[in-house]
Coordinates of C-alpha atoms and ligand atoms in Angstrom, one line a residue:
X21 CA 31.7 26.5 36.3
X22 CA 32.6 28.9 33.7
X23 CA 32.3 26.6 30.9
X24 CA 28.9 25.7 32.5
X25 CA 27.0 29.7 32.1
X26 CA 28.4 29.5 28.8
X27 CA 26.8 26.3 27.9
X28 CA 23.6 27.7 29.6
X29 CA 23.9 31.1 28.2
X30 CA 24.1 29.3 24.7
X31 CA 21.3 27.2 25.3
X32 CA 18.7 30.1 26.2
X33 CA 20.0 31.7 23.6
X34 CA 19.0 29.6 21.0
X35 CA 15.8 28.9 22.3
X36 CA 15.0 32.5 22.1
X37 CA 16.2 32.2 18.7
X38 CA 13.9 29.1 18.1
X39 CA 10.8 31.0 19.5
X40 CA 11.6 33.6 17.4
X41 CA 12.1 31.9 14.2
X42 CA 8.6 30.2 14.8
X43 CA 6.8 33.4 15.5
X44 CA 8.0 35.1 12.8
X45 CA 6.8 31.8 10.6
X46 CA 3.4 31.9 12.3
X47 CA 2.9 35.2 11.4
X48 CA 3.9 34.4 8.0
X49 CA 1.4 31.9 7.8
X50 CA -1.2 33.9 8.7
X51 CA -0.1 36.3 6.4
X52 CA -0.1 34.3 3.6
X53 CA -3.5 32.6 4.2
X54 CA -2.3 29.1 5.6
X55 CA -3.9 26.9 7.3
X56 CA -2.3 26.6 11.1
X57 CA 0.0 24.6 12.5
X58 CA 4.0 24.0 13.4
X59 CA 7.1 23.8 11.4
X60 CA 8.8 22.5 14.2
X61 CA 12.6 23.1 14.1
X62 CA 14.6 24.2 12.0
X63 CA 15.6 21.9 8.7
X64 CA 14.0 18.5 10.3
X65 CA 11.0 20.2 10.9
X66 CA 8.5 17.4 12.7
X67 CA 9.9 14.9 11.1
X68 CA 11.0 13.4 13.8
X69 CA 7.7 13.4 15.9
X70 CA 6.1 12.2 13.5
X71 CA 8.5 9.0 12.7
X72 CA 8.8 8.1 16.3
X73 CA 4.9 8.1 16.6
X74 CA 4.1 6.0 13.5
X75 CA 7.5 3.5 14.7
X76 CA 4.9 3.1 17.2
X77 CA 1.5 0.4 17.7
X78 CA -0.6 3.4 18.2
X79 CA 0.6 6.7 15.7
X80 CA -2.8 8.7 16.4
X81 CA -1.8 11.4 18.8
X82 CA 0.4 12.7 16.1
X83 CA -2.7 13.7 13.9
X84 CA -5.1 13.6 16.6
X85 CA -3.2 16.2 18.7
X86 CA -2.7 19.0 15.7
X87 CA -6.2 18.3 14.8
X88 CA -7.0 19.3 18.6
X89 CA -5.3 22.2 17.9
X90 CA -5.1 23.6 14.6
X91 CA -8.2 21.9 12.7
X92 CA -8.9 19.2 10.6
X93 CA -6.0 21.0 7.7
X94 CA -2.9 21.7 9.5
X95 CA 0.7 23.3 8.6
X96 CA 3.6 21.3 9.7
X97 CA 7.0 20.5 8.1
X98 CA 8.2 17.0 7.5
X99 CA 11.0 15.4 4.9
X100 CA 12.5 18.2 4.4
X101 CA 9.2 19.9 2.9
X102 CA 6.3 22.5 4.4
X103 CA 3.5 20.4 4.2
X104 CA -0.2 20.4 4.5
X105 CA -2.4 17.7 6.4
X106 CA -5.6 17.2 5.2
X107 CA -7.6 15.2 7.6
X108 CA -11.0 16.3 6.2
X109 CA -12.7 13.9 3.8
X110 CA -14.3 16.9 1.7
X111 CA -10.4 18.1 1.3
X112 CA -8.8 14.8 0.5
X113 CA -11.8 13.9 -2.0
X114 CA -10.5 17.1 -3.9
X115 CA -7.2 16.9 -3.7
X116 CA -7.8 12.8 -5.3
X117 CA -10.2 14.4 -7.8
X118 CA -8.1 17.1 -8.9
X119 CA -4.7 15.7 -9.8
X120 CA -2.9 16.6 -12.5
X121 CA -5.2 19.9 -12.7
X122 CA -4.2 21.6 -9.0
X123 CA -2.5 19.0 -7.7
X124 CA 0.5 16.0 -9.2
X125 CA 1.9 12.5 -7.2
X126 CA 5.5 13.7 -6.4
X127 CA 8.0 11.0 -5.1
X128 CA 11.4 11.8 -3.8
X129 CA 14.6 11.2 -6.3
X130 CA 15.6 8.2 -4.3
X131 CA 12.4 6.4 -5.0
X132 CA 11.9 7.4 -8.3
X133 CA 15.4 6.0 -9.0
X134 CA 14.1 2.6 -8.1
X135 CA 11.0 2.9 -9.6
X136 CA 12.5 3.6 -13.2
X137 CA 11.8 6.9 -15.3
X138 CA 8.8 5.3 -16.8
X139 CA 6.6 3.8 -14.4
X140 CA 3.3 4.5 -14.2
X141 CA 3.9 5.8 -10.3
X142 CA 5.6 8.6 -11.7
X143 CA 3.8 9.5 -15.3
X144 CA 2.0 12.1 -16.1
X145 CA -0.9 13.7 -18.2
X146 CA -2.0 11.4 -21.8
X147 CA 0.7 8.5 -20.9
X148 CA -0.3 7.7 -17.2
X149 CA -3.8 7.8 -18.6
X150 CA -3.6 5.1 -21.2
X151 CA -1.4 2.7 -19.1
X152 CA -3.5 3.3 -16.2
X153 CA -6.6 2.2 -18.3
X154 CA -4.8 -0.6 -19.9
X155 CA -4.5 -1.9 -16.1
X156 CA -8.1 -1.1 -15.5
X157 CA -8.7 -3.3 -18.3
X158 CA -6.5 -6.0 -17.3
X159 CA -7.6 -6.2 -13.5
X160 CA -11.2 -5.7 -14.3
X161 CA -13.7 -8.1 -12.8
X162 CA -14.6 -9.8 -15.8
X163 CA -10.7 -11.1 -16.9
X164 CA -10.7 -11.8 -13.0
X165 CA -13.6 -14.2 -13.0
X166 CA -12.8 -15.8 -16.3
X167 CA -8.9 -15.6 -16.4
X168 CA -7.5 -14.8 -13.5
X169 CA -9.2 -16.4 -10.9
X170 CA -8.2 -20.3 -11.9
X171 CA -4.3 -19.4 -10.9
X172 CA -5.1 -17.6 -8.2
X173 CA -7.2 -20.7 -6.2
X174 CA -4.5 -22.9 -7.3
X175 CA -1.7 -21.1 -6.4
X176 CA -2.1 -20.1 -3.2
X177 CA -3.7 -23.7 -2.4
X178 CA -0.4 -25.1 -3.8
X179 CA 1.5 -22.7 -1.3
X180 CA -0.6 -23.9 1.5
X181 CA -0.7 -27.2 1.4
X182 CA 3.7 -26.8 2.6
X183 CA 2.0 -25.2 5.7
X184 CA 2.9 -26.8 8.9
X185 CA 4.0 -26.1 12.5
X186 CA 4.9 -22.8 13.0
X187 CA 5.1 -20.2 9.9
X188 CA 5.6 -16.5 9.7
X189 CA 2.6 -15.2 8.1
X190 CA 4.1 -12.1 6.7
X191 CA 6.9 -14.1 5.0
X192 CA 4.3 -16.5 3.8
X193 CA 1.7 -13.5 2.2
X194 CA 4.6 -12.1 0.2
X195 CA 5.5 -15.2 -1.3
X196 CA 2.0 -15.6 -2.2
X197 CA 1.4 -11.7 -3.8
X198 CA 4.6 -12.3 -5.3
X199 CA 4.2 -15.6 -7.6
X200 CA 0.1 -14.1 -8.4
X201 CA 2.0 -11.4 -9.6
X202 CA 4.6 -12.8 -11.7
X203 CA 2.1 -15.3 -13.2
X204 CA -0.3 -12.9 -13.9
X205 CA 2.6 -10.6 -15.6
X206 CA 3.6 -13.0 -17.5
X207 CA 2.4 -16.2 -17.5
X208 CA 5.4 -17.8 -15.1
X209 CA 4.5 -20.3 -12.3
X210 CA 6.8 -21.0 -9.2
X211 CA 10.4 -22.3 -9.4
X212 CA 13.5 -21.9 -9.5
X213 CA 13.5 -18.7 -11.9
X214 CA 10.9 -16.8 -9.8
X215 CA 12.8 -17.6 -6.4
X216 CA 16.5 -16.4 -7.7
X217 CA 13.9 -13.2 -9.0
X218 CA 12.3 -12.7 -5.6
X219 CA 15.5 -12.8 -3.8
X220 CA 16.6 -9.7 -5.5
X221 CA 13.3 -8.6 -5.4
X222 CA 13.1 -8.5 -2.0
X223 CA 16.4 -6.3 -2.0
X224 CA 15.1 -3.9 -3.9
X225 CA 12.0 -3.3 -2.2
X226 CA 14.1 -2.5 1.3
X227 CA 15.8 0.1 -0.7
X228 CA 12.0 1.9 -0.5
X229 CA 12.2 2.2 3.0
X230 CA 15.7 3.1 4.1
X231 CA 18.3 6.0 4.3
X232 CA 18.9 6.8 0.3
X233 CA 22.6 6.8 0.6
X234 CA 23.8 5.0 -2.5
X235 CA 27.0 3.2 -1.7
X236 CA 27.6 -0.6 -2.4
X237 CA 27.2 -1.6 1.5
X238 CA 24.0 0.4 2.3
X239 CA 20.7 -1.0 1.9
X240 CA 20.0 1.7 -0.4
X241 CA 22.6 1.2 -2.9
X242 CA 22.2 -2.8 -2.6
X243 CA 18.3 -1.9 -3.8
X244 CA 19.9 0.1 -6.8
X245 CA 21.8 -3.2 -7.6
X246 CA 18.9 -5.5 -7.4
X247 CA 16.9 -2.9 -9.2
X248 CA 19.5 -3.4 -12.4
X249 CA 19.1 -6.7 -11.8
X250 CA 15.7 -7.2 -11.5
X251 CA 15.3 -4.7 -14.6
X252 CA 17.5 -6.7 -16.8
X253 CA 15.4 -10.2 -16.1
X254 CA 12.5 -8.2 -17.1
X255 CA 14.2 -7.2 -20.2
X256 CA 14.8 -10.7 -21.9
X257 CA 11.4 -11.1 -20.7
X258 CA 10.0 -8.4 -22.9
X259 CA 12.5 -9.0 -25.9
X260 CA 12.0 -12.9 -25.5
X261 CA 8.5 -12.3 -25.6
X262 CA 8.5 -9.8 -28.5
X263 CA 10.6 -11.9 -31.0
X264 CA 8.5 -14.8 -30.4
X265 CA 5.2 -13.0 -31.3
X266 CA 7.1 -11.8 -34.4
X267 CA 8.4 -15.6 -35.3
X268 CA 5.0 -17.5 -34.2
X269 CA 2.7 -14.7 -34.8
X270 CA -0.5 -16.0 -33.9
X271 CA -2.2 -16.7 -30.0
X272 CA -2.0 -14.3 -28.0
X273 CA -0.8 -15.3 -24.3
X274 CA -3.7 -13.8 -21.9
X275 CA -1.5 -11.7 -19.3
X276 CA -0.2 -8.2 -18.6
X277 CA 2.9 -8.3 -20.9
X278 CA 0.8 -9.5 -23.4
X279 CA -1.7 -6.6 -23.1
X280 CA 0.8 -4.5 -23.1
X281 CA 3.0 -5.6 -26.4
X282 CA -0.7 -5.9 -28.0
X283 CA -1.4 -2.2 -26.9
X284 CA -2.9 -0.8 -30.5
X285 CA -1.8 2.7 -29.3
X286 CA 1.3 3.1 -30.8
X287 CA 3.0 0.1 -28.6
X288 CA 5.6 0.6 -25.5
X289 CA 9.0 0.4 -26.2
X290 CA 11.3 -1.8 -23.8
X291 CA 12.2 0.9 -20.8
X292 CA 8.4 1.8 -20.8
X293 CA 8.0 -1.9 -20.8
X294 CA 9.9 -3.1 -18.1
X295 CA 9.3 0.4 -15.8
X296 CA 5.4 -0.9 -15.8
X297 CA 6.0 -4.5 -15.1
X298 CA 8.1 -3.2 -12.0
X299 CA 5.5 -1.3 -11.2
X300 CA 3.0 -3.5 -11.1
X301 CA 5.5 -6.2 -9.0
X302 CA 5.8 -3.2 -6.4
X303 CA 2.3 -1.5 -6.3
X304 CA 0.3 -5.0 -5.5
X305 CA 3.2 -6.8 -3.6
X306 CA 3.5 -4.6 0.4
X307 CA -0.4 -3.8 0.2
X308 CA -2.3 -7.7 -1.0
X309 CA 0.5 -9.6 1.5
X310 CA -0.2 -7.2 4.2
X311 CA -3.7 -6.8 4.2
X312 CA -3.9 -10.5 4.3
X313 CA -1.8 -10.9 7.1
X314 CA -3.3 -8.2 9.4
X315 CA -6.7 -9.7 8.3
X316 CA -5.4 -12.6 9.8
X317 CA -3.8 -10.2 13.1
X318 CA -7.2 -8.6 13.9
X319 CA -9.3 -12.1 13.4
X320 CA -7.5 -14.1 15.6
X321 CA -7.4 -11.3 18.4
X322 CA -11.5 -11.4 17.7
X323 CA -12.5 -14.9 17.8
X324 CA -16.5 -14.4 17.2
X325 CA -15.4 -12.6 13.3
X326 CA -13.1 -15.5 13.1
X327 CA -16.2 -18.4 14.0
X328 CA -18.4 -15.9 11.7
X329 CA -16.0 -15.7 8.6
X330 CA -15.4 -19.8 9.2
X331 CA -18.6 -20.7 9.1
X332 CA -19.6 -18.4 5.9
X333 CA -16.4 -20.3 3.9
X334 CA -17.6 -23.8 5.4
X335 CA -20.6 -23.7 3.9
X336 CA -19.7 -22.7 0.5
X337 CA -16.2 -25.9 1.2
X338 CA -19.6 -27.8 1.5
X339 CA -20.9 -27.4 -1.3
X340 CA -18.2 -28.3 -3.7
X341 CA -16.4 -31.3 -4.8
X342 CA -12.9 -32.8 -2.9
X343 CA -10.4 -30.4 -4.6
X344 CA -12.7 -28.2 -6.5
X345 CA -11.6 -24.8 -7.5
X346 CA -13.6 -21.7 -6.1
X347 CA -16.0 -19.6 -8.4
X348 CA -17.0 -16.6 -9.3
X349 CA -20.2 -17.2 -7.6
X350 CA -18.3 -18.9 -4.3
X351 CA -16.5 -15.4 -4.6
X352 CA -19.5 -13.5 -4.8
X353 CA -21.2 -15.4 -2.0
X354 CA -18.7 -14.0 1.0
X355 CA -20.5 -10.8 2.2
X356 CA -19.0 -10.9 5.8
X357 CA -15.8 -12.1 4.3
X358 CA -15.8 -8.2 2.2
X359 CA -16.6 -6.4 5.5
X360 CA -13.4 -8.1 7.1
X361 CA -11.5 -7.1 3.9
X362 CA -13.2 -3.2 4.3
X363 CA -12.8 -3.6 8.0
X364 CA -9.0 -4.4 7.9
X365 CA -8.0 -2.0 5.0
X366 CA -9.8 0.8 7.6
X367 CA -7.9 -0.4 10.7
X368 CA -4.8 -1.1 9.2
X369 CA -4.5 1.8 6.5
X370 CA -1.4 0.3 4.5
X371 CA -1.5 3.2 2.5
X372 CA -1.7 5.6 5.3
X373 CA -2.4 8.4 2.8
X374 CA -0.7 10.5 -0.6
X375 CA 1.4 13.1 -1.0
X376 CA 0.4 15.6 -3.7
X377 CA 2.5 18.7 -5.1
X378 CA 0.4 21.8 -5.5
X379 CA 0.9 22.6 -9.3
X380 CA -0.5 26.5 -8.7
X381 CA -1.6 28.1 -5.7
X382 CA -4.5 26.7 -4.5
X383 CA -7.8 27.9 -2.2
X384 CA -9.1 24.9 0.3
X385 CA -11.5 25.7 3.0
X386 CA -10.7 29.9 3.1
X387 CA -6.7 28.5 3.4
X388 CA -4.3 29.2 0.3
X389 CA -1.7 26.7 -0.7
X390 CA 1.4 28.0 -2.8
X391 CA 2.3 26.6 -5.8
X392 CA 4.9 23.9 -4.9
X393 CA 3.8 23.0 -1.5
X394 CA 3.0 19.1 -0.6
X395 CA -0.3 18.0 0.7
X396 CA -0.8 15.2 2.5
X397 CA -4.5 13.5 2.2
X398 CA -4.4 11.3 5.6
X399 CA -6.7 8.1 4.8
X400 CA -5.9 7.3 7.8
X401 CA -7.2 9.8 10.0
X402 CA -10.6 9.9 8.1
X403 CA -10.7 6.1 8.5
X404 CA -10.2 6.3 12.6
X405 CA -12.1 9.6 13.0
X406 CA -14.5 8.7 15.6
X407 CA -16.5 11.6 14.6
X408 CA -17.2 9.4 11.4
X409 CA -17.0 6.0 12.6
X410 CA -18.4 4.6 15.6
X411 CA -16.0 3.4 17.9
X412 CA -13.5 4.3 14.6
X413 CA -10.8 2.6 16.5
X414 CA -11.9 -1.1 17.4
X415 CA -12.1 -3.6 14.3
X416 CA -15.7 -4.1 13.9
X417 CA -16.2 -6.2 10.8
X418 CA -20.5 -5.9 11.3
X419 CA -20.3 -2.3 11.2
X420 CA -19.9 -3.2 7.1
X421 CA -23.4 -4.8 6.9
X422 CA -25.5 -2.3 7.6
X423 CA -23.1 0.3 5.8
X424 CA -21.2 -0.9 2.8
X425 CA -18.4 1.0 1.0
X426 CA -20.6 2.5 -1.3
X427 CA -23.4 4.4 0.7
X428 CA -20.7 6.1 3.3
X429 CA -21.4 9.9 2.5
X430 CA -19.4 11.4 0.1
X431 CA -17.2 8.3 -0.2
X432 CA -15.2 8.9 3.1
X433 CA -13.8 5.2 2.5
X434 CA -10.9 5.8 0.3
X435 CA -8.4 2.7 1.3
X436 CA -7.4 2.5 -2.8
X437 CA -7.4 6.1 -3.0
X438 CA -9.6 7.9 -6.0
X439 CA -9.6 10.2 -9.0
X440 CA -7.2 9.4 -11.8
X441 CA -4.9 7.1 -9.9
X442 CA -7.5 5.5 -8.3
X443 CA -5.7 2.0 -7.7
X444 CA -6.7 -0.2 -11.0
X445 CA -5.7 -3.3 -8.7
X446 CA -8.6 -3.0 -6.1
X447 CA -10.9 -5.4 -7.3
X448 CA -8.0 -7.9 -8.0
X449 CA -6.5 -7.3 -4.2
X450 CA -9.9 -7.9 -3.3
X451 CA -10.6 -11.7 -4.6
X452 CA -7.1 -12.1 -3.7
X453 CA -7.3 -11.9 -0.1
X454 CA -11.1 -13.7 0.0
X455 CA -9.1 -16.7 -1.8
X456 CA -6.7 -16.6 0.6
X457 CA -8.9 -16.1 3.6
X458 CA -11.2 -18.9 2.3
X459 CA -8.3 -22.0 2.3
X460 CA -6.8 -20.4 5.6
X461 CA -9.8 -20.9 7.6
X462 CA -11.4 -24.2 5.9
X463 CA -7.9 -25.7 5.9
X464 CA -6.6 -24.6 9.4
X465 CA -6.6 -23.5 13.1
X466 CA -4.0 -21.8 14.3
X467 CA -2.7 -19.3 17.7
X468 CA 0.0 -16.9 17.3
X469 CA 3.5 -18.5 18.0
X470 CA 4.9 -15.0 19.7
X471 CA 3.4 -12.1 20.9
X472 CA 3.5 -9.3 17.9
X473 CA 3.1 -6.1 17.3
X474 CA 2.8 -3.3 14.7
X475 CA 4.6 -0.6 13.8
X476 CA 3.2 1.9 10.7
X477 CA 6.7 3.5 9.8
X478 CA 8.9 2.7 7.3
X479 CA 5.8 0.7 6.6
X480 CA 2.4 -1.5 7.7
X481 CA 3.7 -4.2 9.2
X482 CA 4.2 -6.5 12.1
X483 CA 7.3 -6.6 14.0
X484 CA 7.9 -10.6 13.8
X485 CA 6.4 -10.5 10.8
X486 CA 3.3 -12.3 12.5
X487 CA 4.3 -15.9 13.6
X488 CA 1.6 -18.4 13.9
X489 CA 1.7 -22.1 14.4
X490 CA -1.1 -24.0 12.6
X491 CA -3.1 -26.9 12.7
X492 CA -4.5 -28.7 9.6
X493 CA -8.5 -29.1 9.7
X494 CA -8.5 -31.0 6.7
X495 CA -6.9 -31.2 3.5
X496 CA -6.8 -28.2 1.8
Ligands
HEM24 C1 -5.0 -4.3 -0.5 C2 -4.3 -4.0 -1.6 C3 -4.1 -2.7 -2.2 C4 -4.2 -1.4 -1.7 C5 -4.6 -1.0 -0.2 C6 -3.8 -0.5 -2.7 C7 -3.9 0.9 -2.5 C8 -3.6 1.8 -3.5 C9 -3.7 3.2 -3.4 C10 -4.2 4.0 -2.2 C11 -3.3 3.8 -4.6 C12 -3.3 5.3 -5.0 C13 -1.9 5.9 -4.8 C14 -1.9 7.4 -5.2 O1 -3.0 7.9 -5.4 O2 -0.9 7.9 -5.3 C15 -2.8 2.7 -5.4 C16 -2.3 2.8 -6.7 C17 -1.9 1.8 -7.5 N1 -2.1 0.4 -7.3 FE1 -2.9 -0.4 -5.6 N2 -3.5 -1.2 -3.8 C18 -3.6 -2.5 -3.6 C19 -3.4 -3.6 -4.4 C20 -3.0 -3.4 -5.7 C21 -2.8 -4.5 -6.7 C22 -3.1 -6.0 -6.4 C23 -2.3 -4.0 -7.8 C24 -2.0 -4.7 -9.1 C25 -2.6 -4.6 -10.2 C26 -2.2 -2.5 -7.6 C27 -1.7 -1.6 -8.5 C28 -1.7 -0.3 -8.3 C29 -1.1 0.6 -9.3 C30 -0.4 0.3 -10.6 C31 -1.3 1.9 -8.8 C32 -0.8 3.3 -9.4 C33 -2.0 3.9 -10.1 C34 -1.6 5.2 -10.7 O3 -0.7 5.9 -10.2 O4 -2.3 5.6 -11.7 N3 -2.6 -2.3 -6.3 N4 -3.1 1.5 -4.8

């Protein structure tokens, strides 16, 4: 019994203490100029709300509810850090536009570790400039339509003509984003080599979205493994690649690593080499594969966009030879085929939003941010607010037609972000996916094999990584 008040008399204790502690922070906040909001408890702050609501198939009452609240910019505290939500396109628009002036990408040490010193992710000022244009000038449209394009038709035709029975779909899109990467790094098609290199690969990646403890039998420290690894493959690649220019001299192979070496700006060395190709392997790799399989997801749980998208790619199978590669015309004749894309990357948000640093204090909407603060710009919560979007949370692929991309007001649509790291892969994700979708649905019908579901937290994805069993229409 005794032991029993104390416990009680300790527990009302402490939430007085709590109550305190928060009041005395709320004031603060409103001292300091703030916007409003929680920091939740002490050290995990609302961390923990706000993981168990995105582990979840619908995470919106976690933004929805402080929105209710506070407003469309909120205080809250999660990964150890205050933070700022932005919800407000106006805001997020800013924060994008302003980076590296108010406002610079921050990652935690455990990523960065992964990512390497010198990738792009994580550089700064005149450097992140020039190899962010030198991707640009890779992934533009024109290299796309007269380079680019021929590997990626055949290449993911090649992968689906093994399709039969039942296959994960998830599984399947990564292989796919995986070997268009690799080829279009450096010129490699599929075998054996690229298989021993995904397998590591895929260790690695894992190490993104788990507990950064580094020892040998965590998932962490196996990523930190497979990132040496991975790293040291890339490494012969480069040198391999660099002596044989200076033997053979001469043509010039048409990919990324042979952009980069040519770079007339002063050249990379290796690290900065190899930090850029593993940048590139990770940036396009979770977003292209996902996006194509929740495309997939939302089309088969809406069967008239599915008949809609069929017949636009039927008619355009139609009017090519047995076995003829698409175009850049076939490509630029799938309109409803780019609202599904749009329609998808607004539903599914794989990049739910960024997280900024605030490099000096900062005025927003009457609010001030200090200096060293994080921001985070929600895409997300612009994308589903059904102040902005009619019936914001239903995939509506038509709602595209009359409203493309371009004409929303002040560019609300922001699924590849915007300002200086506006992603210099868009245009490439984009034909990727129409390719894809085009030999899915000329080549086969399919139901789902399971019932699945999604979950936004570590990351966008499907629980059983989407299984499907599929029917051949024809051959592909
Ligand atoms: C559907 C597919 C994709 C989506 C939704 C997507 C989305 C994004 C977003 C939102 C950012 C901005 C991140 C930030 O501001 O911090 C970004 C950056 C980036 N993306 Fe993509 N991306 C996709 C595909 C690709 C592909 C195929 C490539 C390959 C070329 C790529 C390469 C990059 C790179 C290198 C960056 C970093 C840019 C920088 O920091 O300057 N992405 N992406």
């Amino acid at each position: 019994m005794a032991s029993f008040v104390l416990a009680l008399f300790v527990l009302l204790i402490s939430i007085n203490v709590i109550i305190l502690v928060e009041r005395r922070r709320r004031r603060r906040m409103r001292r300091l100029g703030l916007p409003p909001g929680s920091f939740g408890l002490p050290l995990v702050g609302e961390t923990l709300q706000l993981i168990s609501a995105y582990k979840t198939e619908n995470p919106e009452p976690f933004i929805d509810m402080r929105v209710s609240k506070y407003g469309s910019l909120f205080t809250t505290h999660v990964f150890g850090e205050p933070t700022v939500f932005s919800t407000d396109p106006q805001t997020n628009r800013f924060v994008l536009q302003n980076e590296g002036k108010l406002f610079e990408s921050s990652y935690p040490s455990s990523i960065s570790n992964l990512l390497g010193r010198k990738s792009l992710l994580l550089m700064k000022g005149s450097f992140h400039k020039r190899m962010h244009s030198l991707i640009m000038s890779f992934a533009n449209s024109s290299i796309i339509r007269d380079h680019l394009l021929v590997d990626i038709d055949r290449l993911i035709r090649f992968n689906l003509h093994t399709w039969g029975g039942m296959v994960r779909l998830q599984d399947q899109t990564k292989k796919i984003t995986f070997e268009l990467t690799v080829k279009q790094l450096m010129s490699f098609d599929p075998g054996e080599w690229t298989e021993s290199l995904r397998k590591e690969y895929l260790l690695l990646i894992e190490g993104f979205f788990s507990v950064p403890l580094p020892f040998f039998f965590t998932t962490y420290g196996r990523a930190l493994k497979a990132r040496t690894k991975v790293a040291e493959v890339l490494r012969l690649m480069v040198r391999e690649r660099k002596e044989r220019r200076a033997r053979e001299g001469g043509e010039k192979q048409k990919d990324m690593l042979g952009a980069l070496l040519e770079d007339g700006d002063g050249g990379f060395t290796e690290e900065e080499a190899v930090d850029f190709m593993l940048a590139l392997l990770v940036a396009g790799y979770e977003t292209t594969s996902t996006i194509m399989t929740l495309a997939v997801k939302f089309l088969t749980e809406t069967p008239v966009a599915l008949a809609a998208l069929r017949e636009e790619h039927d008619s355009i199978q139609e009017r090519k030879q047995e076995s003829e590669a698409l175009s850049w015309s076939d490509y630029k004749s799938m309109p409803f085929t780019q609202c599904v894309i749009n329609e998808t990357l607004r539903v599914a948000n794989i990049i739910s939003g960024v997280f900024r640093r605030v490099m000096s204090d900062v005025n927003i909407k009457g609010y001030t941010i200090p200096k060293g603060w994080k921001v985070f710009a929600s895409f997300r919560a612009v994308h589903l607010d059904q102040d902005l979007y009619k019936d914001a949370r239903t995939f509506n692929p038509w709602r595209w037609q009359s409203n493309p991309p371009a004409a929303s007001p002040g560019n609300i649509f922001t699924p590849f972000g915007g300002g200086p790291r506006l992603c210099p892969g868009y245009e490439l994700a984009r034909v990727e996916i129409s390719v894809f979708l085009h030999y899915l649905v000329t080549g086969f019908s399919w139901e789902t094999a399971e019932e699945d579901k999604l979950a936004f937290f570590p990351t966008t994805r499907t629980l059983k990584r989407y299984p499907i069993n599929v029917r051949h229409r024809k051959v592909v």
